[in-house]
Short mmCIF file of C-alpha atoms (C1' of nucleotides) in Angstrom, two decimals:
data_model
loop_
_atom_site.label_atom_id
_atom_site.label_comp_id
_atom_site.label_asym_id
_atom_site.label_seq_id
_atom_site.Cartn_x
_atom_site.Cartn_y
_atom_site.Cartn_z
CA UNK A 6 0.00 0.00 0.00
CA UNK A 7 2.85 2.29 -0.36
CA UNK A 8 2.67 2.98 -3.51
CA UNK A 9 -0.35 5.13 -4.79
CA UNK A 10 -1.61 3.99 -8.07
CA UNK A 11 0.65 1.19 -9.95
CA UNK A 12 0.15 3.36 -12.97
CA UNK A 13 -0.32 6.83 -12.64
CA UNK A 14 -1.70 8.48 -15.70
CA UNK A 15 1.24 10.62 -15.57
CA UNK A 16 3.33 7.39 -15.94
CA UNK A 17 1.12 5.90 -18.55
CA UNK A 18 1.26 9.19 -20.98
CA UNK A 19 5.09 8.99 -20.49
CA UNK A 20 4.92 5.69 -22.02
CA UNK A 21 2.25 6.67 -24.91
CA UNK A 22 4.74 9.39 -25.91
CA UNK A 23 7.75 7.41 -26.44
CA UNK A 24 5.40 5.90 -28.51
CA UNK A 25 5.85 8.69 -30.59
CA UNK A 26 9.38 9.32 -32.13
CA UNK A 27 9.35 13.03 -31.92
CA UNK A 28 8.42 13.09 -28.46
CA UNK A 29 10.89 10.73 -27.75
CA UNK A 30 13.91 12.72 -28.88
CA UNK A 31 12.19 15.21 -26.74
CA UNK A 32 12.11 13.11 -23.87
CA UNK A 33 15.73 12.16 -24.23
CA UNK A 34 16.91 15.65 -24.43
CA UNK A 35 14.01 18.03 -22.44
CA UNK A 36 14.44 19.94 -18.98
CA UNK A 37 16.19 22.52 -17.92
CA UNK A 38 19.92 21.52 -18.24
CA UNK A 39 20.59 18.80 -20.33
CA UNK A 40 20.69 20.80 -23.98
CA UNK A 41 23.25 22.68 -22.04
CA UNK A 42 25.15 20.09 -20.95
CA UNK A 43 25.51 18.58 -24.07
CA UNK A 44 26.27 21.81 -25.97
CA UNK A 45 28.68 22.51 -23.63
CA UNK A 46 30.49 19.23 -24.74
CA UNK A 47 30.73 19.92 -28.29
CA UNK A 48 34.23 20.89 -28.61
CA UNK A 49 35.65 18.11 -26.74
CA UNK A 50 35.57 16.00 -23.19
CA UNK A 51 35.37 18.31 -20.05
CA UNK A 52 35.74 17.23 -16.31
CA UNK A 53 32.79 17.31 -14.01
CA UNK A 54 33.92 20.30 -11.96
CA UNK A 55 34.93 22.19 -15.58
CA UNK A 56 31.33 21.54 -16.72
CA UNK A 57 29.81 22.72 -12.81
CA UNK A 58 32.01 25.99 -13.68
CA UNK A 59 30.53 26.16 -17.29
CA UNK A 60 27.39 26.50 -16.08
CA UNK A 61 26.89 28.66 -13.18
CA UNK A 62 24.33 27.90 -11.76
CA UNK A 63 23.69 24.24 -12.00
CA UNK A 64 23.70 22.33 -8.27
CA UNK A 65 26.12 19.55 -8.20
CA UNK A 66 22.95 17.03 -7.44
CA UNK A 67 21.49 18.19 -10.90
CA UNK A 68 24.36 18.35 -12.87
CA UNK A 69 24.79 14.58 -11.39
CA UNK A 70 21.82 13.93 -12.26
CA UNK A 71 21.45 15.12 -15.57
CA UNK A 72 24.86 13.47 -16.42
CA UNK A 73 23.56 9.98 -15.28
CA UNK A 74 20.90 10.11 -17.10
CA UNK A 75 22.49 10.72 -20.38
CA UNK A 76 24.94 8.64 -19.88
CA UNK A 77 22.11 5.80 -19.37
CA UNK A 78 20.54 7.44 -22.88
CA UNK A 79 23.60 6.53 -24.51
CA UNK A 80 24.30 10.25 -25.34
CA UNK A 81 27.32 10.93 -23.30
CA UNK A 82 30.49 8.86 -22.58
CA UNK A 83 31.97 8.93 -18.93
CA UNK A 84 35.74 7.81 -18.44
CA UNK A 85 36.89 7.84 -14.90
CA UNK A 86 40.72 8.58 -14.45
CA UNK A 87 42.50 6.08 -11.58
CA UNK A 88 44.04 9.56 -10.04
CA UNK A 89 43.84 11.39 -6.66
CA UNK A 90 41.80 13.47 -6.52
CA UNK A 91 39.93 12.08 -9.13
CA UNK A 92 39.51 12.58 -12.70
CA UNK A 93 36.65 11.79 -14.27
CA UNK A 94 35.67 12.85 -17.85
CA UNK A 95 32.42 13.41 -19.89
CA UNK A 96 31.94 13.20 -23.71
CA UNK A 97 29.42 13.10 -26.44
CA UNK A 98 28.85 9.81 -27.81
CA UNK A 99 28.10 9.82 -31.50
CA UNK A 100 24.54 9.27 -30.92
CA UNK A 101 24.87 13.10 -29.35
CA UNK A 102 26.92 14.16 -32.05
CA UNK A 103 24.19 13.97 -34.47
CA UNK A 104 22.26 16.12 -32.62
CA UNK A 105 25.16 19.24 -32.85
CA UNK A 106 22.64 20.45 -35.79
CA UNK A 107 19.42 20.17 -33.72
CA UNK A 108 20.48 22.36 -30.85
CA UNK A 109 22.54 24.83 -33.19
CA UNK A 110 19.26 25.24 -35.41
CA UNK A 111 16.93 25.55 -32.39
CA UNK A 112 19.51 28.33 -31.06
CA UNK A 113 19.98 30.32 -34.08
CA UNK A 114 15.90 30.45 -33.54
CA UNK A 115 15.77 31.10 -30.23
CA UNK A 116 18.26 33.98 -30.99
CA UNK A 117 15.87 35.52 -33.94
CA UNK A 118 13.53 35.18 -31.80
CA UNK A 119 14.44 36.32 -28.43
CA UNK A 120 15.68 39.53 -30.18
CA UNK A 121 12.59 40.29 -30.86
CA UNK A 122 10.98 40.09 -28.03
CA UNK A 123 13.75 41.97 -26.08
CA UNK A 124 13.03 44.71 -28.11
CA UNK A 125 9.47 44.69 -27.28
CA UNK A 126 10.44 44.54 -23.67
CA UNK A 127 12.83 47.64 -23.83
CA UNK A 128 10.22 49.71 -25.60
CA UNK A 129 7.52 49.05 -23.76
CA UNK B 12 3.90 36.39 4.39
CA UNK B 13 2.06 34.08 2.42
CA UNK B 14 5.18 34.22 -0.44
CA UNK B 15 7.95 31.96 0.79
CA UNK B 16 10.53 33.82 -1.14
CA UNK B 17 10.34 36.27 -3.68
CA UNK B 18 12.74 35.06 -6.17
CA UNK B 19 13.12 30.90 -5.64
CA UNK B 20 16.51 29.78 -7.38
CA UNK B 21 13.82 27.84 -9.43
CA UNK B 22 12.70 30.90 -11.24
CA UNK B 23 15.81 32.72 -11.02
CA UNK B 24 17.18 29.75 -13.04
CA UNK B 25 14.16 30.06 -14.90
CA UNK B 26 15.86 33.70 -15.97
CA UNK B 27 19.16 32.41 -16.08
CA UNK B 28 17.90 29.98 -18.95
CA UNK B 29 16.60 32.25 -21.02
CA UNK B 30 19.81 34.36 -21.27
CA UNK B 31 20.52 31.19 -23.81
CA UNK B 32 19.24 31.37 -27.37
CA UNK B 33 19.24 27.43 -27.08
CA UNK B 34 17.20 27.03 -23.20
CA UNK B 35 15.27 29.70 -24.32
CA UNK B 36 13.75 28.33 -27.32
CA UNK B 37 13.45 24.65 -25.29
CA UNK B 38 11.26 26.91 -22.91
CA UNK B 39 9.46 27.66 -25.69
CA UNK B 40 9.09 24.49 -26.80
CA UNK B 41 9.68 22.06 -24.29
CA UNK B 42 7.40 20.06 -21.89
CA UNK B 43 5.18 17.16 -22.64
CA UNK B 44 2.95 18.50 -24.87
CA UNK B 45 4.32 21.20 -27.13
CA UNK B 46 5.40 19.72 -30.07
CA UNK B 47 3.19 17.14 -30.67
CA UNK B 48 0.55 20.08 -30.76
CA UNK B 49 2.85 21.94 -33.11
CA UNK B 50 3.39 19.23 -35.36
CA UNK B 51 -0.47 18.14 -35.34
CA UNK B 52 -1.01 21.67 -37.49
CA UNK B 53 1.97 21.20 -39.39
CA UNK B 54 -0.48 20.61 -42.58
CA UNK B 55 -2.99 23.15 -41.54
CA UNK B 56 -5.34 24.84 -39.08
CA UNK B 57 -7.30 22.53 -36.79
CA UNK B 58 -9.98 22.95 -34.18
CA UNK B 59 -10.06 22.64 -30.79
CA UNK B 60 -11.89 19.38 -30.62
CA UNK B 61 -9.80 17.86 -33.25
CA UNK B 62 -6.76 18.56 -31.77
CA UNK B 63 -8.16 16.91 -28.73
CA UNK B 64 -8.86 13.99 -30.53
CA UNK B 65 -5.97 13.49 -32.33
CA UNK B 66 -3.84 13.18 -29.30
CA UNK B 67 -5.54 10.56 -27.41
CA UNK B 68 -4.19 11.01 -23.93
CA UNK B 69 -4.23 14.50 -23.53
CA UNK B 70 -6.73 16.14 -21.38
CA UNK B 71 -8.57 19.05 -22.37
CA UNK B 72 -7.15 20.94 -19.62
CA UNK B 73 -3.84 20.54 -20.87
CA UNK B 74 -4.50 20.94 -23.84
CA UNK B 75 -6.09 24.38 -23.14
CA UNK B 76 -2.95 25.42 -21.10
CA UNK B 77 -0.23 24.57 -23.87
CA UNK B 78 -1.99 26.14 -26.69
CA UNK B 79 -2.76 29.26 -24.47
CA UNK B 80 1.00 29.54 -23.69
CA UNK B 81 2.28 28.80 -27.42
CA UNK B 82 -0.10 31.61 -28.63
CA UNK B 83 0.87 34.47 -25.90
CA UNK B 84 4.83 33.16 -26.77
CA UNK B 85 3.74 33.74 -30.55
CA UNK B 86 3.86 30.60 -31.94
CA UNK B 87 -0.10 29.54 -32.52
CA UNK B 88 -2.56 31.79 -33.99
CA UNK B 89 -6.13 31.34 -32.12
CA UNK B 90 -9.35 32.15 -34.61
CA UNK B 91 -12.64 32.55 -33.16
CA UNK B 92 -15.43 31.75 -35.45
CA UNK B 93 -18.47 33.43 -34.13
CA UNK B 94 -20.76 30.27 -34.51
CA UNK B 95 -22.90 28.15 -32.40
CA UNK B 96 -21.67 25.65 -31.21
CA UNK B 97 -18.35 27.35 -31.08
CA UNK B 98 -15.63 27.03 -32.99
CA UNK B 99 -11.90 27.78 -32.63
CA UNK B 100 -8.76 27.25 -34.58
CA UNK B 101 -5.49 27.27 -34.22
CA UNK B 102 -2.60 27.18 -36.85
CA UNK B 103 0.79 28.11 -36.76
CA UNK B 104 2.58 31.10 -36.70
CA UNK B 105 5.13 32.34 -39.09
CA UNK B 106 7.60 31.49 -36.29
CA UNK B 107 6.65 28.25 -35.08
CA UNK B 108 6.66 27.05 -38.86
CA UNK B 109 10.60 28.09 -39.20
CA UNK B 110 10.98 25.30 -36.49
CA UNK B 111 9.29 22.48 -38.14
CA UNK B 112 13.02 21.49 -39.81
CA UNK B 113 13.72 21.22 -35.97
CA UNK B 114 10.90 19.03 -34.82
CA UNK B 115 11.51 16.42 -38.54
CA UNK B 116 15.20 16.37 -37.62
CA UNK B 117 14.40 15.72 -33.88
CA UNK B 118 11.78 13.23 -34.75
CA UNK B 119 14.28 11.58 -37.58
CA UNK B 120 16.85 11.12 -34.94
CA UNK B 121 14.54 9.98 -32.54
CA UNK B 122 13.27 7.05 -35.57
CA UNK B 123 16.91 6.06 -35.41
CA UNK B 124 17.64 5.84 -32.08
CA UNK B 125 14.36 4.22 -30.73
CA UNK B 126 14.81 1.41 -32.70
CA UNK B 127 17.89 0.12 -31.64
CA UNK B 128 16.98 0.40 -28.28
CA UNK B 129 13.96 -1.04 -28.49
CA UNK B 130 15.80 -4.51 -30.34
CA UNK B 131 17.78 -3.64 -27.21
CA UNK B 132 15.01 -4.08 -24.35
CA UNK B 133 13.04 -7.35 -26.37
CA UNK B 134 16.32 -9.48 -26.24
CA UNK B 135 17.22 -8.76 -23.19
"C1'" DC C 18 46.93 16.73 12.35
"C1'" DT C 19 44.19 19.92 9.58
"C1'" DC C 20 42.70 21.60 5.44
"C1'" DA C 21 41.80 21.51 0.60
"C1'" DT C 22 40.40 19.21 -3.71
"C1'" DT C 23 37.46 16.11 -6.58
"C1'" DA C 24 33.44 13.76 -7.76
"C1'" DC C 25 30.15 12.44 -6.07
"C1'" DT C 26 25.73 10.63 -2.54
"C1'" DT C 27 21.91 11.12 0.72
"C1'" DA C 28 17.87 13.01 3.01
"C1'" DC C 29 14.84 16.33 2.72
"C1'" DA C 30 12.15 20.57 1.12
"C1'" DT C 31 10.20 23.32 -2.35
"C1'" DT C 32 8.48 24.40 -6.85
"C1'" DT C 33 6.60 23.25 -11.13
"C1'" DT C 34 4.09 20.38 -14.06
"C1'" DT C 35 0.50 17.46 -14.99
"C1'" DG C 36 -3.91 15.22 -14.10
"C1'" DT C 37 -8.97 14.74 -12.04
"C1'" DT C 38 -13.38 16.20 -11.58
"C1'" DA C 39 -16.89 19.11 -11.98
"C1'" DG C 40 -18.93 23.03 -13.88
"C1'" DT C 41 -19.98 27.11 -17.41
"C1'" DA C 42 -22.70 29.33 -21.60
"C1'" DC C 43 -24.62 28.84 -25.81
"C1'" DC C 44 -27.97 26.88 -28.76
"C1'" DA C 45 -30.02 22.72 -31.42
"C1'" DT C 46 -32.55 18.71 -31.46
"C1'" DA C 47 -35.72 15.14 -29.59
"C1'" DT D 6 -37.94 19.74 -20.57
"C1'" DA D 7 -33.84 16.85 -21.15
"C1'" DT D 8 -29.73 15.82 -23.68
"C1'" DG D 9 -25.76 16.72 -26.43
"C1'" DG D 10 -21.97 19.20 -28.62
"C1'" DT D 11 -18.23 22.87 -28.30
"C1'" DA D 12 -14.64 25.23 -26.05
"C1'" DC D 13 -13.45 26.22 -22.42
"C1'" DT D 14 -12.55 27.44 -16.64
"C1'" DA D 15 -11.82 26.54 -11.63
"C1'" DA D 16 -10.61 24.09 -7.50
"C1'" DC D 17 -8.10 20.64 -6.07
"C1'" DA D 18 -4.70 16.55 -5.98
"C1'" DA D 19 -0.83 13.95 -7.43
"C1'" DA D 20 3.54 13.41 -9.40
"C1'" DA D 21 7.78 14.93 -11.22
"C1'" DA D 22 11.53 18.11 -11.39
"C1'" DT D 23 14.57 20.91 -9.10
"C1'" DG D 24 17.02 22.86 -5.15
"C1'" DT D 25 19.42 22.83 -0.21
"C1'" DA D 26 22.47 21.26 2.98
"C1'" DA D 27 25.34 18.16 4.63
"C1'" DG D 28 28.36 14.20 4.27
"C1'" DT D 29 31.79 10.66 1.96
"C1'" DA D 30 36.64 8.69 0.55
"C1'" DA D 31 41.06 9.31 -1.01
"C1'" DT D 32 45.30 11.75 -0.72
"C1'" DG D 33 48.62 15.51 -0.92
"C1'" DA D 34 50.19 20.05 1.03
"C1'" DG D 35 51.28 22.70 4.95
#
DNA sequence: CTCATTACTTACATTTTTGTTAGTACCATA
DNA sequence: TATGGTACTAACAAAAATGTAAGTAATGAG
């Protein structure tokens, strides 16, 4: 009896939208941080604490998190250095890579686009 | 008293986020719901009810909420058709239709990547 | 011995998102 | 008068996402 409902309709239209292949890639890739995790991995492998610096104001829990997950997803590549302190590394996969075009294509919108409506702000 | 705090790090991150082309357009877009509406009117304008309809699980509440977002953020236009019973459209805007390259390339990779784990989960 | 560094983990609290249920106004039809 | 369709809205509840604060192990520097 601890658990609530066995499936929660919440659970169940997780399922029905992996269902869909759009909606997968979105699940794969959605939230706050993980774009920005990835994109910060474009050029090239950065440590955990270089990628906590990156991005200012991620939590070390989330940015844990986040990194778990994808690494589970197949999308990044973790390689743990046998050195104290400890090294460890984070990379995109290729499955990741082929996304570079997705996230640069979404930005260049979000930059037409945000213009535009910063403009609005100013003025008004 | 009855705010906690004025500015939770949730929303300040919130801010934070949007200061990036790339999170900012995934705020746009992002969520559950979002693109599959988008991509439903991909060929065209559709009505409330249809929409509703042609995403099974979604509730009308939902529904409501997401398209009520997308159009204040610009990216569905809502038509009122003064009839009885009522009926509404919504299509997409000349900005949400510069992202539907995004949402086929998403969707491709998503095709791709599904798959194999999906041959993944059944033999194991 | 104490402190610092690294890459985490854990328990908990808060916030946000999503879902449930019921109700609204309008008119047509039976 | 009762029922049904359309496009919603409101109050509430549940679940998921995110954040806070503290702690861990290993080891080298001072």
């Amino acid at each position: 009896m601890s658990k609530r409902k066995e499936t929660s309709s919440n659970s169940i239209n997780k399922e029905y939208i992996i269902e869909c292949d759009l909606t997968y890639a979105i699940s794969m890739v959605g939230g706050r941080w993980k774009l920005l995790i990835l994109c910060r991995l474009e050029d090239g492998a950065l440590r955990f604490s270089e990628l906590r610096r990156s991005i200012s104001n991620i939590t070390e829990r989330m940015l844990t998190l986040q990194l778990k997950e994808m690494e589970s997803d197949g999308l990044v590549r973790r390689t743990v250095y046998a050195e104290v302190p400890p090294r460890v590394e984070y990379e995109l996969t290729h499955t990741a890579k082929e996304l570079i075009p997705v996230w640069k294509q979404l930005s260049d919108w979000g930059a037409r686009h945000r213009g535009c409506q910063m403009t609005v702000v100013k003025a008004g």
